[in-house]
PDB file of C-alpha atoms in Angstrom:
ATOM      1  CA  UNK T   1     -15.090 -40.692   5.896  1.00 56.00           C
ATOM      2  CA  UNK T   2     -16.135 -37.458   6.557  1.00 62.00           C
ATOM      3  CA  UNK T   3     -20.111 -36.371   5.368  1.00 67.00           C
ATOM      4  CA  UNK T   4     -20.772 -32.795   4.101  1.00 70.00           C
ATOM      5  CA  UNK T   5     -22.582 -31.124   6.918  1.00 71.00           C
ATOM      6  CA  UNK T   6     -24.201 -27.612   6.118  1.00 73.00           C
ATOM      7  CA  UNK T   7     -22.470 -24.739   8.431  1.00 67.00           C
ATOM      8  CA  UNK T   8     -23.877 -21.770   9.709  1.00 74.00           C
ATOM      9  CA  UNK T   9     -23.495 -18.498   8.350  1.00 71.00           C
ATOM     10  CA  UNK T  10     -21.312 -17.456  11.720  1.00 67.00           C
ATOM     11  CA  UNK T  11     -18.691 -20.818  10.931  1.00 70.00           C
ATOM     12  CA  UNK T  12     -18.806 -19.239   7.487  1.00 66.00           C
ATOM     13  CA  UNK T  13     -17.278 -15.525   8.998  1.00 61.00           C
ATOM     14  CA  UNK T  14     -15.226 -17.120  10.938  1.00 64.00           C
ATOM     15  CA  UNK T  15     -13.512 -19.762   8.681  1.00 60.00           C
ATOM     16  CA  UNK T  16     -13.339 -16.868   5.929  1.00 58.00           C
ATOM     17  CA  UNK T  17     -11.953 -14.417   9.115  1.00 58.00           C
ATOM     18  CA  UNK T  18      -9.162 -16.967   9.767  1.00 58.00           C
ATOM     19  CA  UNK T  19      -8.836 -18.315   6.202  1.00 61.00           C
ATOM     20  CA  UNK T  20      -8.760 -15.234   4.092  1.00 60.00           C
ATOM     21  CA  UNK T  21      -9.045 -16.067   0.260  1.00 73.00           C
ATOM     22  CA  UNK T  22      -5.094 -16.670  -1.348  1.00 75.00           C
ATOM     23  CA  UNK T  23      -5.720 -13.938  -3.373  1.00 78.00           C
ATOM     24  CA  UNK T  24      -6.375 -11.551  -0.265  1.00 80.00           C
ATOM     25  CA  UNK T  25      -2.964 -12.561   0.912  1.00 79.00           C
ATOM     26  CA  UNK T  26      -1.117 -11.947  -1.993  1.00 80.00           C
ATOM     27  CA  UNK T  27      -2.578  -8.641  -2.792  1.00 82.00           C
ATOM     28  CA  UNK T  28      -1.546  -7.471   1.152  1.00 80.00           C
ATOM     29  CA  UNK T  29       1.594  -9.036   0.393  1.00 83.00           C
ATOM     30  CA  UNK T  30       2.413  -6.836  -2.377  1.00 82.00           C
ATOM     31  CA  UNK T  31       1.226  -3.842  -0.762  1.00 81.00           C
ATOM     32  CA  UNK T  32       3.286  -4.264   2.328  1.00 81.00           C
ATOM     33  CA  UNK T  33       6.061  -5.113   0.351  1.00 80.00           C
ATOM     34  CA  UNK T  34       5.593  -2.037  -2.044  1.00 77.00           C
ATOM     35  CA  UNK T  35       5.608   0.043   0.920  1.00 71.00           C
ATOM     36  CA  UNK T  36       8.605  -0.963   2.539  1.00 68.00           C
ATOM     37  CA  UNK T  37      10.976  -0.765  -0.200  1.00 65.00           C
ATOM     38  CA  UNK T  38       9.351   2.256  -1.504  1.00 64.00           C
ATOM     39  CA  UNK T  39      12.323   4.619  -1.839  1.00 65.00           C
ATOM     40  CA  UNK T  40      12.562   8.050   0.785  1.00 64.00           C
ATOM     41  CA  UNK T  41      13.914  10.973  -0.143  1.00 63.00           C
ATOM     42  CA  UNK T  42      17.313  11.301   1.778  1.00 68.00           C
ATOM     43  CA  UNK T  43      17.248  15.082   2.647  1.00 72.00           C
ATOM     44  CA  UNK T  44      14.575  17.994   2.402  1.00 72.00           C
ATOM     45  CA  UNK T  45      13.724  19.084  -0.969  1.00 75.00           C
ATOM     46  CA  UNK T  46      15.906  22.047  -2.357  1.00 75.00           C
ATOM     47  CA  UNK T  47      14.340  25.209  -1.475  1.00 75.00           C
ATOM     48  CA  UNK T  48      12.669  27.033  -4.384  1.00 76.00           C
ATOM     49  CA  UNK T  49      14.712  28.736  -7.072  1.00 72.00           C
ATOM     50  CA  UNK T  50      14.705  32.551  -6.619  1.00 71.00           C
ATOM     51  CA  UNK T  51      12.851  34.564  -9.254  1.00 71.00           C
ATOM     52  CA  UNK T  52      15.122  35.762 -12.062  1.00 70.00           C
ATOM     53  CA  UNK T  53      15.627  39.878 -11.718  1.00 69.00           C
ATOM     54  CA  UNK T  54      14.858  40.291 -15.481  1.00 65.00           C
ATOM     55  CA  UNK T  55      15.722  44.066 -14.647  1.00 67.00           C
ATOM     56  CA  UNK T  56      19.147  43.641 -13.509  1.00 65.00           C
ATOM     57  CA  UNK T  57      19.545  41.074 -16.057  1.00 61.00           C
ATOM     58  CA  UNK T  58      18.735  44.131 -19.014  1.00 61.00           C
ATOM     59  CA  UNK T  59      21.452  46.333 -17.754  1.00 57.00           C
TER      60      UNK T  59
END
């Protein structure tokens, strides 16, 4: 039978270092996870359309 003994504020750190909260790990998990399958473009963006010549455009 095991008795509640009070910890330290350092076991404290280090339990919640090495035992983040479940909530903590699921939140990272979606972020990696978001970031990995986030989609890349697969070429450069098309360079920018030339300005219309509204001159030659009257004649």
């Amino acid at each position: 039978m095991r008795f509640a003994v009070p910890i330290t504020a350092q076991q404290q750190i280090s339990h919640d270092v090495f035992h983040p909260k479940p909530k903590l790990i699921l939140s990272i998990y979606f972020l990696v996870t978001a970031a990995a399958h986030r989609p890349r473009p697969r070429s450069l963006p098309a360079p920018p359309a030339r300005p219309l010549d509204i001159y030659a455009a009257r004649t």
